[in-house]
Amino acid sequence: MRLSVEGCQARRARLIAQTPTEWIIITNPRHLLYCTPLELSSWGSNFLVINTRSGHTTLIAHSFIQNTAMTAYYDDLVLWRSYDAYHAPTGDWFQGALAQLNLFTQNYGIQQAACEFGWLPHGLLVEPTLDLTPILERMQRQKDADELALIRHNVHVVEAGHAAARQAIRPGATELDVYNAICTAMTHTAGKPILPLGDFVSGERAFHIGGPPTDRVLKTGEVMIVDLFPVVGGYRADFTATIAVGDQPTESQHRLADALHAALAAGEALLRPSESTRAIYEAVKSTLDAQGYEGSFPHHTGHGLGLGHPQAPYIVADSTETLLEGDVITLEPGAYGPDFGARIEHNYLITATGYERLSNHRTTLV
Amino acid sequence: MRLSVEGCQARRARLIAQTPTEWIIITNPRHLLYCTPLELSSWGSNFLVINTRSGHTTLIAHSFIQNTAMTAYYDDLVLWRSYDAYHAPTGDWFQGALAQLNLFTQNYGIQQAACEFGWLPHGLLVEPTLDLTPILERMQRQKDADELALIRHNVHVVEAGHAAARQAIRPGATELDVYNAICTAMTHTAGKPILPLGDFVSGERAFHIGGPPTDRVLKTGEVMIVDLFPVVGGYRADFTATIAVGDQPTESQHRLADALHAALAAGEALLRPSESTRAIYEAVKSTLDAQGYEGSFPHHTGHGLGLGHPQAPYIVADSTETLLEGDVITLEPGAYGPDFGARIEHNYLITATGYERLSNHRTTLV
């Protein structure tokens, strides 16, 4: 499952429409995926050159990824070779890639281009005249159908991870046991290896928001925070549950879980286009404050999701953004203190009239 | 488990001794790990600035990695902030990091520096006058004690993966089942999440060298190639077995396995300092040719391992390198054709008088 040719075509057309320069050079692997639709991040240093007048597009890629590159959407392909597991390397991979890009722009007389300013290598011969990063980031806030299909697929993968976590969390298991059960379930659901990023913290480790799994043994009466945000096909889903070990939550754990659900509902009630993200932050925080958790909610209320994690909109105290139709966001109220810690989280698509909740995992303690 | 402060200190001293310029700037995350010993790759855009006269070292890092950065080895720490999950972002992460580096070099009057030329961002104000990449790559060929300890640890992780593969490979299992069993075993042995890179191909997929696992179902009479090269603590091990499904290999599978073991032995017989890597390639290839597999061995005979995979020395037909004491290398004879495919692989440390085989997994079909 990946982005569609039609989707890439539409996104390129929108990018071209916002770019007054004759040439565009894309270097950030996320945006190569957005436009080609190649997942090339692991090999780096591939470039997409677009002529905005004709729409003609050239992919400059390393021969190591030839088979993958053949499946992409472009007009011309420039394959170059350094080390390929057959011949001795001809020099540094990254310098070799840049030399190919410089050769191409010189051959075509390209002197200026719109580029992602944060993603340009030293030694680029073209003069970067317009920063595409803000344009591409703004475009990413309104998801296309093929992007939403990928995100929904990832949501199913993460739901499978959460179901496996509920099975695996029991007294005597380690955080790593739970992690392995989650990874197995997510890989089976994705049908391929994924990058299983997340937080996997139990007991007193849950009092400090998150972290990787360890060999810590779970004990009855504790909780474990499971926050899963794997990368599947380049896109993210990101949602959390806090689960009781031994199915006997304490009264204070119940009280905190109730407060988090009330805070989430307060945030959900504001999810619609044009709503201020600062107002959403305030609604969630004031609900937690009112339930006695002042000073216990240190992090963002949520953020945008997609090719990036986090990405705009940022739902924080000093935000100046408003929601847009097509945003995919997460809300994640949490509270942490000297002897408690919990977080719940769902993902949402902002629709014309409000929102659609994308995630359907259980967020209760048991 | 990670690189030691003493090891980092020794490597920095060796780097400084080979650098005539007053200033060094390290930007490649692998080399930050080599010298600090921070594993920072996932967040990118951190910098190490070294004054070669005094040895004084400054880490310029994003505040998001503050806790990790606090555990590193340096004299001064410059922490800067863009998005940190608390406040709205102040701009593009990568441009923000570069601005901090430029501010630092201007404040200290640094006009020129030795740098990794392939890892420099556009907009760097310092003039790069010496390329550190070849120096650092040459240094990496002679492993320090702390590097070898990490590689030996990774070897144990991969051995656990191979043992799990032998248990999981049976008729009716899928490649993904085998992959999940391997990941679970490797994670438990590492005691933390790892990046489980590798090849997981069965049946006719094994006729084409490698690839990711799929939901293909294993059948009696087939083989599965399992090549594991996970990243653990920034370092690699990398070894392969080809395993019979159903424990009843055919005569032709046995014949190929015997040829691969003979080819591996021919390569091992040449492992000593000053030996030509081309001669090792020829010994392995001619052994396979003599057993009737001419034209079936398309890839390298092996390569160096460590922070990179592959890295020098490259054991290929047109290589001009020779082995060094301290090299960690892999040998991986394979043969692939219209109805066969298999590969075996071990890892070796080149010693003063010959070699030590690091990996101890089974390479037989059953």
XYZ file of C-alpha atoms in Angstrom:
732
model
C 0.000 0.000 0.000
C 1.389 3.364 -0.980
C 0.476 6.818 -2.298
C -1.192 6.828 -5.729
C 0.181 8.194 -8.991
C -2.925 10.430 -9.222
C -2.277 11.780 -5.737
C 1.370 12.513 -6.537
C 0.310 14.193 -9.775
C -2.206 16.409 -7.953
C 0.303 17.372 -5.246
C 2.959 18.260 -7.822
C 0.433 20.398 -9.690
C -0.460 22.241 -6.467
C 3.221 22.723 -5.638
C 3.952 24.061 -9.129
C 0.976 26.437 -8.890
C 2.550 28.017 -5.789
C 6.081 28.262 -7.223
C 6.924 31.234 -9.450
C 10.462 30.005 -10.288
C 11.090 27.874 -13.375
C 12.760 25.046 -11.449
C 12.026 23.062 -8.289
C 14.502 20.730 -6.578
C 13.137 18.354 -3.899
C 15.717 16.878 -1.498
C 13.856 15.960 1.735
C 13.066 12.196 1.544
C 9.594 12.830 3.010
C 8.739 15.138 0.158
C 10.189 12.750 -2.417
C 7.691 10.218 -1.080
C 4.930 12.841 -1.158
C 5.542 13.476 -4.879
C 6.930 10.276 -6.460
C 5.725 8.110 -4.259
C 9.065 6.521 -3.317
C 10.072 5.613 0.224
C 13.771 6.397 -0.112
C 14.755 7.729 3.278
C 17.110 4.919 4.195
C 19.433 5.572 1.271
C 19.328 9.375 1.246
C 20.693 11.763 -1.338
C 18.148 11.297 -4.104
C 16.717 14.339 -5.869
C 13.608 15.263 -7.820
C 14.010 18.108 -10.315
C 10.775 19.621 -11.668
C 10.396 22.127 -14.478
C 7.391 24.200 -13.425
C 6.671 25.356 -16.986
C 6.346 21.889 -18.558
C 5.831 19.751 -15.474
C 8.707 17.566 -16.745
C 10.270 15.724 -13.818
C 13.619 13.970 -13.400
C 14.552 11.645 -10.555
C 18.287 11.532 -9.815
C 18.863 8.362 -7.813
C 21.596 5.977 -6.795
C 21.763 2.730 -8.802
C 21.556 0.803 -5.524
C 17.837 1.642 -5.448
C 17.302 0.991 -9.163
C 14.523 -1.579 -8.706
C 12.641 0.684 -6.304
C 13.229 3.741 -8.492
C 11.737 1.934 -11.490
C 8.370 1.866 -9.688
C 8.225 5.644 -9.192
C 6.358 8.331 -11.090
C 8.615 10.689 -13.123
C 9.521 11.454 -16.718
C 13.278 10.837 -16.691
C 15.519 8.805 -14.447
C 19.211 9.529 -13.903
C 20.887 6.550 -12.206
C 24.415 6.967 -10.953
C 26.725 4.493 -9.211
C 29.129 4.526 -6.289
C 29.160 1.305 -4.234
C 26.610 -1.247 -5.408
C 27.875 -4.513 -3.861
C 29.522 -5.426 -7.186
C 32.277 -2.865 -7.833
C 34.614 -0.974 -5.519
C 33.193 2.409 -4.466
C 34.086 5.440 -6.538
C 34.015 7.881 -3.601
C 31.803 9.282 -0.887
C 28.105 8.503 -1.435
C 26.829 11.960 -0.483
C 29.433 13.884 -2.457
C 28.743 11.614 -5.416
C 25.020 12.370 -5.295
C 25.639 16.112 -5.135
C 28.037 15.926 -8.088
C 25.269 14.286 -10.151
C 22.776 17.002 -9.229
C 25.294 19.733 -10.063
C 26.093 18.055 -13.398
C 22.386 17.924 -14.236
C 21.698 21.568 -13.370
C 24.764 22.720 -15.314
C 23.768 20.671 -18.366
C 20.299 22.232 -18.331
C 21.530 25.742 -17.537
C 19.606 25.833 -14.259
C 20.960 28.711 -12.182
C 18.187 29.248 -9.633
C 15.599 26.968 -8.084
C 12.987 26.731 -5.363
C 14.289 24.273 -2.736
C 13.791 23.133 0.844
C 16.316 25.464 2.509
C 16.900 23.183 5.504
C 17.750 20.227 3.240
C 20.432 21.608 0.931
C 23.963 20.248 0.781
C 27.001 22.505 0.905
C 28.415 22.785 -2.601
C 25.096 23.050 -4.423
C 25.751 25.108 -7.562
C 22.161 26.284 -8.054
C 21.129 29.406 -6.162
C 18.164 28.617 -3.878
C 15.739 31.518 -4.326
C 12.521 30.332 -2.647
C 12.070 28.089 0.420
C 9.591 25.307 -0.394
C 9.448 23.948 3.174
C 6.629 26.240 4.404
C 4.661 25.599 1.191
C 5.038 21.828 1.484
C 4.246 21.873 5.203
C 1.087 23.870 4.581
C 0.065 21.459 1.794
C 0.527 18.502 4.156
C -2.105 19.834 6.539
C -4.885 19.026 4.076
C -4.626 15.319 3.443
C -5.442 13.809 0.061
C -7.473 10.623 -0.323
C -4.395 8.443 -0.870
C -2.743 9.907 2.230
C -5.847 9.254 4.313
C -5.969 5.676 3.064
C -2.388 5.164 4.276
C -3.133 6.764 7.642
C -6.272 4.618 8.091
C -4.165 1.564 7.284
C -1.620 2.630 9.907
C -4.466 3.169 12.410
C -5.463 -0.490 11.935
C -1.850 -1.514 12.497
C -1.687 0.450 15.755
C -5.083 -0.869 16.897
C -3.670 -4.388 16.496
C -0.683 -3.307 18.584
C -2.936 -2.036 21.364
C -5.037 -5.205 21.372
C -1.840 -7.243 21.726
C -0.643 -4.977 24.541
C -3.832 -5.681 26.539
C -3.201 -9.412 26.159
C 0.475 -9.173 27.088
C 0.262 -6.824 30.084
C 0.092 -9.064 33.155
C 2.056 -9.456 36.385
C 5.440 -11.070 35.725
C 5.777 -9.946 32.114
C 8.490 -7.398 31.259
C 8.054 -4.193 29.285
C 10.109 -5.888 26.549
C 7.680 -8.850 26.514
C 4.842 -6.401 25.911
C 6.889 -4.590 23.252
C 7.625 -7.847 21.423
C 3.950 -8.860 21.470
C 3.005 -5.446 20.081
C 5.651 -5.595 17.345
C 4.554 -9.074 16.276
C 0.910 -7.996 16.038
C 1.696 -4.771 14.173
C 4.018 -6.521 11.697
C 1.387 -9.171 10.935
C -1.284 -6.526 10.396
C 0.987 -4.381 8.214
C 2.126 -7.464 6.280
C 5.679 -6.141 6.292
C 8.336 -4.830 8.666
C 7.535 -1.448 10.187
C 9.427 1.010 12.380
C 7.793 0.395 15.815
C 8.360 3.730 17.561
C 6.555 4.412 20.828
C 6.587 4.718 24.617
C 6.531 1.577 26.742
C 6.789 2.537 30.427
C 5.411 0.819 33.536
C 5.343 1.413 37.284
C 7.421 4.403 38.365
C 8.700 4.795 34.781
C 5.139 5.840 33.840
C 5.469 8.843 36.191
C 7.870 10.369 33.613
C 5.782 10.469 30.391
C 7.582 7.909 28.199
C 10.629 6.018 27.062
C 11.746 2.759 25.443
C 10.879 -0.661 26.911
C 13.261 -2.261 29.405
C 13.436 -5.611 31.206
C 11.437 -4.117 34.110
C 8.933 -6.689 35.451
C 5.283 -5.603 35.699
C 3.558 -5.882 39.071
C -0.123 -5.980 40.067
C -1.406 -2.537 40.971
C 0.798 -0.683 38.493
C -0.130 0.756 35.123
C 1.745 0.696 31.814
C 1.581 3.572 29.308
C 1.599 2.242 25.739
C 1.946 5.022 23.146
C 2.415 3.643 19.618
C 3.524 5.810 16.704
C 5.050 3.474 14.131
C 5.999 4.535 10.617
C 4.115 2.450 8.040
C 4.659 3.322 4.381
C 6.115 6.674 5.440
C 2.957 7.782 7.305
C 2.114 7.826 11.004
C -0.699 7.038 13.350
C -0.134 7.796 17.034
C -2.346 6.753 19.923
C -2.048 5.763 23.541
C -3.667 3.729 26.276
C -2.752 3.359 29.925
C -3.461 -0.199 31.039
C -3.728 -1.625 34.565
C -1.451 -4.550 35.434
C -3.479 -7.332 37.036
C -6.905 -5.827 36.188
C -7.325 -4.323 39.677
C -6.812 -0.563 39.284
C -6.642 1.493 42.452
C -9.132 4.222 43.273
C -6.606 6.948 42.441
C -5.824 5.292 39.098
C -9.553 5.284 38.309
C -9.831 8.947 39.316
C -6.958 9.912 37.004
C -8.350 7.857 34.112
C -11.727 9.574 34.527
C -10.044 12.990 34.500
C -8.138 12.134 31.314
C -11.326 10.989 29.574
C -13.085 14.206 30.617
C -10.137 16.232 29.304
C -10.171 14.348 26.009
C -13.903 14.991 25.648
C -13.357 18.698 26.316
C -10.798 18.812 23.512
C -12.971 16.772 21.123
C -15.854 19.190 21.655
C -13.806 21.923 19.936
C -12.619 19.930 16.919
C -13.825 21.791 13.836
C -12.291 23.981 11.111
C -11.184 27.468 12.216
C -11.027 26.522 15.900
C -7.928 27.874 17.651
C -5.480 25.180 18.732
C -4.684 27.300 21.773
C -8.347 27.076 22.822
C -8.178 23.293 22.512
C -5.048 23.247 24.655
C -6.770 25.431 27.260
C -9.943 23.300 27.294
C -7.967 20.130 27.936
C -5.670 21.698 30.519
C -8.427 23.488 32.446
C -10.415 20.247 32.643
C -7.411 18.484 34.157
C -6.805 21.436 36.496
C -10.435 21.361 37.649
C -10.087 17.693 38.576
C -7.099 18.432 40.796
C -4.202 17.827 38.386
C -2.789 21.375 38.226
C 0.876 21.328 37.255
C 0.751 17.680 36.216
C 0.228 18.126 32.456
C 3.588 19.310 31.126
C 3.408 18.464 27.424
C 1.448 19.364 24.299
C -2.262 18.524 24.062
C -1.645 17.208 20.590
C -0.231 17.890 17.146
C -0.635 17.144 13.463
C 0.270 13.770 11.976
C 1.137 12.439 8.558
C 4.549 12.295 6.923
C 5.834 13.903 10.106
C 5.378 13.368 13.818
C 4.850 15.890 15.222
C 3.925 18.390 12.543
C 1.602 21.397 12.285
C -0.820 22.185 13.819
C 0.836 22.229 17.244
C -1.720 22.187 20.057
C 0.235 24.025 22.761
C -0.231 26.969 25.127
C 1.403 29.555 22.879
C -0.010 28.326 19.577
C -1.395 30.796 17.042
C -2.739 28.221 14.565
C -6.325 27.255 13.736
C -7.641 23.901 12.545
C -8.209 23.253 8.836
C -10.521 20.813 7.121
C -8.262 17.897 6.189
C -5.989 18.153 9.228
C -5.194 14.825 10.887
C -4.388 15.457 14.530
C -3.929 13.702 17.814
C -5.194 14.670 21.289
C -3.240 13.205 24.188
C -4.058 14.412 27.695
C -1.713 13.038 30.330
C -0.886 13.678 33.971
C 2.288 12.758 35.840
C 3.357 13.202 39.435
C 5.444 11.732 42.255
C 3.286 8.586 42.439
C 1.145 8.601 39.312
C 1.345 8.790 35.540
C -1.128 8.077 32.751
C -2.029 9.236 29.238
C -4.753 8.467 26.716
C -4.798 9.479 23.067
C -6.933 9.306 19.937
C -6.447 10.447 16.337
C -8.925 12.618 14.424
C -9.617 13.853 10.920
C -11.001 17.397 10.841
C -14.039 17.414 8.540
C -16.099 20.268 7.088
C -18.496 20.202 10.040
C -16.417 18.782 12.887
C -14.331 15.651 13.121
C -14.129 11.926 12.517
C -12.339 9.902 15.162
C -9.956 7.602 13.312
C -8.752 5.365 16.156
C -10.981 2.809 17.890
C -8.746 1.193 20.500
C -9.819 0.876 24.143
C -8.505 3.637 26.433
C -9.859 2.285 29.725
C -7.609 0.861 32.436
C -9.035 -2.659 32.070
C 26.248 -0.863 26.583
C 28.019 1.833 24.622
C 31.425 3.192 23.642
C 33.630 4.240 26.548
C 34.795 7.736 27.491
C 38.393 6.490 27.250
C 37.760 5.151 23.757
C 36.204 8.426 22.633
C 39.114 10.336 24.154
C 41.644 8.168 22.313
C 39.798 8.497 18.982
C 39.584 12.274 19.315
C 43.293 12.435 20.083
C 44.061 10.372 16.962
C 41.769 12.553 14.867
C 43.381 15.737 16.194
C 46.847 14.317 15.489
C 45.919 13.942 11.808
C 44.293 17.393 11.484
C 46.552 20.406 10.844
C 43.701 22.958 11.043
C 42.853 24.681 14.346
C 39.182 23.649 14.258
C 37.227 20.463 13.583
C 33.453 20.300 13.068
C 31.800 16.855 13.176
C 28.318 16.609 11.598
C 27.798 12.938 10.569
C 25.778 11.242 13.372
C 27.949 8.119 13.083
C 31.043 10.126 13.865
C 29.322 11.984 16.712
C 28.727 8.555 18.234
C 32.341 7.558 17.502
C 33.624 10.582 19.482
C 31.039 11.467 22.186
C 29.580 8.503 22.432
C 26.028 9.679 21.690
C 23.593 7.813 19.485
C 21.873 10.853 17.980
C 21.034 9.767 14.463
C 17.277 9.904 14.840
C 17.216 13.599 15.670
C 19.949 14.802 13.304
C 21.537 18.226 13.099
C 23.758 18.104 16.170
C 27.362 19.244 15.915
C 30.650 18.654 17.709
C 33.201 21.475 17.492
C 36.772 20.609 18.536
C 39.688 22.988 19.015
C 42.698 20.918 17.962
C 45.164 23.070 19.928
C 43.481 22.712 23.346
C 41.289 19.655 22.746
C 38.356 21.718 24.051
C 35.099 20.313 22.696
C 31.607 21.806 22.404
C 28.453 19.838 21.611
C 25.737 21.926 19.927
C 22.513 19.968 20.383
C 18.763 20.427 20.275
C 17.086 20.731 23.695
C 14.795 17.842 22.724
C 17.739 15.510 23.383
C 18.866 17.297 26.541
C 18.716 14.225 28.784
C 20.694 12.148 26.306
C 23.151 14.967 25.666
C 23.851 15.240 29.401
C 25.370 11.739 29.320
C 27.916 12.583 26.613
C 31.591 13.381 26.831
C 32.457 17.025 25.985
C 33.603 20.227 27.690
C 30.764 22.613 26.816
C 27.163 22.047 25.817
C 25.120 24.510 23.752
C 21.436 23.583 23.916
C 19.019 25.362 21.605
C 15.272 25.030 21.196
C 12.766 24.857 18.376
C 9.840 22.483 18.991
C 10.118 20.612 22.263
C 6.521 19.394 22.879
C 5.941 22.365 25.209
C 6.164 25.541 23.096
C 5.197 26.312 19.517
C 8.099 25.772 17.096
C 10.303 28.745 16.296
C 11.078 27.617 12.755
C 12.556 24.821 10.697
C 14.563 22.372 12.806
C 17.455 22.007 10.360
C 17.773 25.710 9.636
C 17.638 26.378 13.374
C 20.495 23.963 14.036
C 22.631 25.544 11.313
C 21.955 29.046 12.705
C 23.289 27.897 16.091
C 26.446 26.478 14.537
C 27.000 29.676 12.533
C 26.440 31.792 15.668
C 29.000 29.719 17.556
C 31.679 29.902 14.862
C 31.160 33.661 14.469
C 31.389 34.242 18.230
C 34.684 32.330 18.351
C 36.061 33.845 15.155
C 36.262 30.449 13.459
C 36.711 31.026 9.727
C 38.001 27.665 8.527
C 37.559 24.108 9.769
C 38.173 20.495 8.884
C 34.769 18.887 8.202
C 33.106 15.876 6.612
C 32.564 17.342 3.116
C 29.598 15.059 2.325
C 27.757 16.117 5.505
C 27.771 19.915 5.319
C 24.610 21.994 5.121
C 24.181 24.770 2.599
C 24.639 28.100 4.370
C 27.552 27.036 6.565
C 29.602 30.188 7.205
C 32.870 28.408 7.993
C 35.075 27.531 5.021
C 35.677 23.754 4.929
C 39.386 23.336 4.197
C 40.072 19.623 4.851
C 37.795 16.612 4.311
C 37.722 14.480 7.473
C 35.695 11.651 5.913
C 38.673 9.677 4.528
C 40.561 10.152 7.812
C 37.613 8.961 9.904
C 36.914 6.038 7.543
C 40.538 4.917 7.751
C 40.435 5.200 11.563
C 37.325 3.017 11.654
C 39.136 0.104 10.042
C 41.185 -0.501 13.178
C 38.662 -1.166 15.900
C 39.263 -0.064 19.475
C 38.497 -2.290 22.470
C 35.193 -0.550 23.203
C 34.120 -0.889 19.577
C 34.971 -4.595 19.580
C 32.978 -5.073 22.773
C 29.925 -3.541 21.084
C 30.405 -5.676 17.965
C 30.781 -8.854 20.066
C 27.574 -7.898 21.885
C 25.810 -7.458 18.544
C 27.183 -10.854 17.408
C 25.443 -12.456 20.402
C 22.225 -10.650 19.476
C 22.406 -11.968 15.900
C 23.293 -15.484 17.089
C 20.090 -15.429 19.154
C 18.220 -14.342 16.025
C 19.622 -17.247 14.033
C 18.786 -19.766 16.758
C 15.209 -18.451 16.760
C 15.064 -18.677 12.957
C 15.952 -22.380 13.082
C 13.106 -22.956 15.534
C 10.596 -20.933 13.525
C 11.378 -22.202 10.014
C 8.910 -25.033 9.377
C 6.284 -25.883 6.763
C 3.231 -23.634 7.129
C 4.998 -20.715 8.793
C 5.301 -17.458 6.854
C 8.444 -15.423 6.306
C 6.872 -12.824 8.612
C 6.396 -15.467 11.337
C 10.107 -16.231 11.113
C 10.931 -12.505 11.119
C 8.828 -11.902 14.231
C 10.452 -14.823 16.063
C 13.876 -13.455 15.140
C 12.995 -9.909 16.267
C 11.651 -11.155 19.602
C 14.812 -13.172 20.279
C 17.157 -10.355 19.241
C 15.283 -7.750 21.314
C 15.384 -9.969 24.404
C 19.109 -10.588 23.964
C 19.864 -6.905 23.355
C 17.645 -5.912 26.290
C 16.265 -3.017 24.262
C 14.682 -2.253 20.896
C 17.030 -2.653 17.946
C 16.789 -1.927 14.219
C 16.274 -5.463 12.783
C 17.625 -5.064 9.235
C 18.159 -8.167 7.145
C 17.106 -10.471 4.307
C 14.254 -12.924 4.862
C 13.529 -14.786 1.598
C 12.180 -18.306 1.024
C 11.393 -20.554 -1.936
C 11.751 -18.801 -5.296
C 12.406 -15.492 -3.478
C 15.723 -17.019 -2.310
C 16.793 -17.273 -5.986
C 17.159 -13.459 -5.974
C 19.652 -12.818 -3.122
C 17.477 -10.993 -0.561
C 14.587 -8.794 0.450
C 12.158 -8.088 3.271
C 9.874 -10.781 4.743
C 6.401 -11.255 3.261
C 3.377 -13.402 4.111
C 4.714 -16.142 1.806
C 4.096 -19.583 3.350
C 7.123 -21.907 3.690
C 6.908 -25.369 2.117
C 8.853 -28.575 2.699
C 11.765 -28.908 0.292
C 12.444 -25.168 0.083
C 15.169 -23.165 1.784
C 15.019 -19.778 3.489
C 17.940 -17.335 3.437
C 18.207 -15.471 6.759
C 20.770 -12.652 6.660
C 20.693 -10.530 9.833
C 22.460 -7.161 10.095
C 20.714 -5.249 12.883
C 22.013 -2.000 14.319
C 22.637 -2.349 18.068
C 24.103 0.652 19.860
C 25.138 2.105 16.508
C 27.302 -0.910 15.540
C 26.643 -3.829 13.209
C 27.121 -7.540 13.033
C 26.070 -9.262 9.810
C 25.801 -12.987 9.204
C 23.721 -15.419 7.223
C 22.437 -18.971 7.171
C 20.380 -20.801 4.586
C 18.009 -23.185 6.322
C 16.009 -26.106 4.896
C 12.244 -26.053 5.419
C 11.101 -29.417 6.781
C 14.602 -30.716 7.526
C 14.767 -32.740 4.301
C 17.151 -30.883 1.964
C 17.407 -32.124 -1.598
C 20.607 -33.449 -3.092
C 21.147 -30.262 -5.101
C 20.631 -28.119 -1.985
C 23.267 -30.213 -0.199
C 25.634 -29.830 -3.149
C 25.235 -26.036 -3.126
C 25.678 -25.837 0.647
C 28.881 -27.860 0.384
C 30.173 -25.549 -2.360
C 29.427 -22.475 -0.220
C 31.246 -23.961 2.775
C 34.250 -24.789 0.576
C 34.211 -21.226 -0.805
C 34.035 -19.773 2.699
C 36.987 -21.936 3.780
C 38.971 -20.735 0.754
C 38.327 -17.132 1.784
C 39.117 -17.778 5.458
C 42.456 -19.319 4.508
C 43.608 -15.898 3.260
C 42.485 -13.790 6.242
C 45.579 -12.043 7.590
C 47.024 -8.516 7.575
C 48.359 -7.281 4.197
C 46.366 -9.833 2.197
C 44.737 -8.369 -0.909
C 40.933 -8.263 -0.739
C 40.861 -8.955 -4.466
C 42.726 -12.231 -3.845
C 40.090 -13.167 -1.251
C 37.343 -12.392 -3.744
C 39.092 -14.529 -6.388
C 39.628 -17.452 -3.995
C 35.949 -17.547 -3.059
C 34.714 -17.082 -6.609
C 37.077 -19.644 -8.180
C 36.048 -22.221 -5.593
C 32.395 -21.697 -6.510
C 33.280 -21.784 -10.210
C 35.164 -25.067 -9.774
C 32.083 -26.622 -8.169
C 29.936 -25.726 -11.137
C 28.466 -22.376 -10.078
C 30.076 -20.125 -12.691
C 28.015 -16.991 -13.225
C 25.922 -17.608 -10.115
C 27.832 -15.416 -7.634
C 26.936 -11.848 -8.563
C 27.705 -9.881 -5.399
C 30.616 -8.950 -3.171
C 32.489 -11.652 -1.245
C 32.355 -9.431 1.805
C 33.066 -6.033 3.310
C 34.028 -4.187 6.464
C 31.623 -3.738 9.353
C 31.271 -1.417 12.291
C 29.530 1.956 12.378
C 28.757 1.355 8.716
C 27.450 -1.530 6.636
C 29.057 -1.943 4.223
C 32.265 -0.028 4.773
C 35.915 -0.488 3.795
C 37.513 -2.876 3.044
C 35.335 -3.912 0.090
C 36.021 -7.489 -0.990
C 35.128 -7.260 -4.677
C 36.668 -8.106 -8.061
C 38.186 -4.677 -8.687
C 39.322 -3.940 -5.131
C 42.780 -2.471 -4.518
C 42.662 -2.677 -0.696
C 44.572 -4.941 1.670
C 43.498 -6.217 5.088
C 44.647 -4.456 8.255
C 45.021 -5.778 11.776
C 41.857 -4.576 13.539
C 39.564 -4.860 10.515
C 36.205 -6.483 11.234
C 34.922 -8.048 8.040
C 32.312 -10.416 6.725
C 32.640 -13.194 4.128
C 29.400 -14.182 2.411
C 29.603 -16.575 -0.525
C 26.264 -17.095 -2.257
C 24.953 -18.637 -5.441
C 21.662 -17.944 -7.202
C 20.078 -19.351 -10.333
C 16.786 -20.192 -12.028
C 15.941 -22.860 -9.423
C 18.366 -22.341 -6.551
C 19.616 -19.716 -4.131
C 21.662 -19.898 -0.933
C 24.210 -17.900 1.059
C 26.257 -18.426 4.193
C 28.199 -15.787 6.089
C 30.504 -15.324 9.071
C 32.165 -12.290 10.683
C 35.883 -12.070 11.425
C 38.358 -9.903 13.296
C 41.723 -9.630 11.546
C 44.446 -10.261 14.145
C 48.238 -9.810 14.010
C 48.744 -13.356 12.787
C 45.476 -14.243 11.051
C 41.891 -13.972 12.187
C 39.391 -14.693 14.919
C 35.961 -15.826 13.792
C 33.458 -13.743 15.769
C 30.190 -15.483 14.824
C 29.288 -18.976 15.998
C 25.867 -19.644 14.482
C 25.118 -22.812 12.513
C 25.423 -22.444 8.720
C 24.261 -25.945 7.762
C 20.922 -26.581 6.049
C 19.529 -28.511 9.049
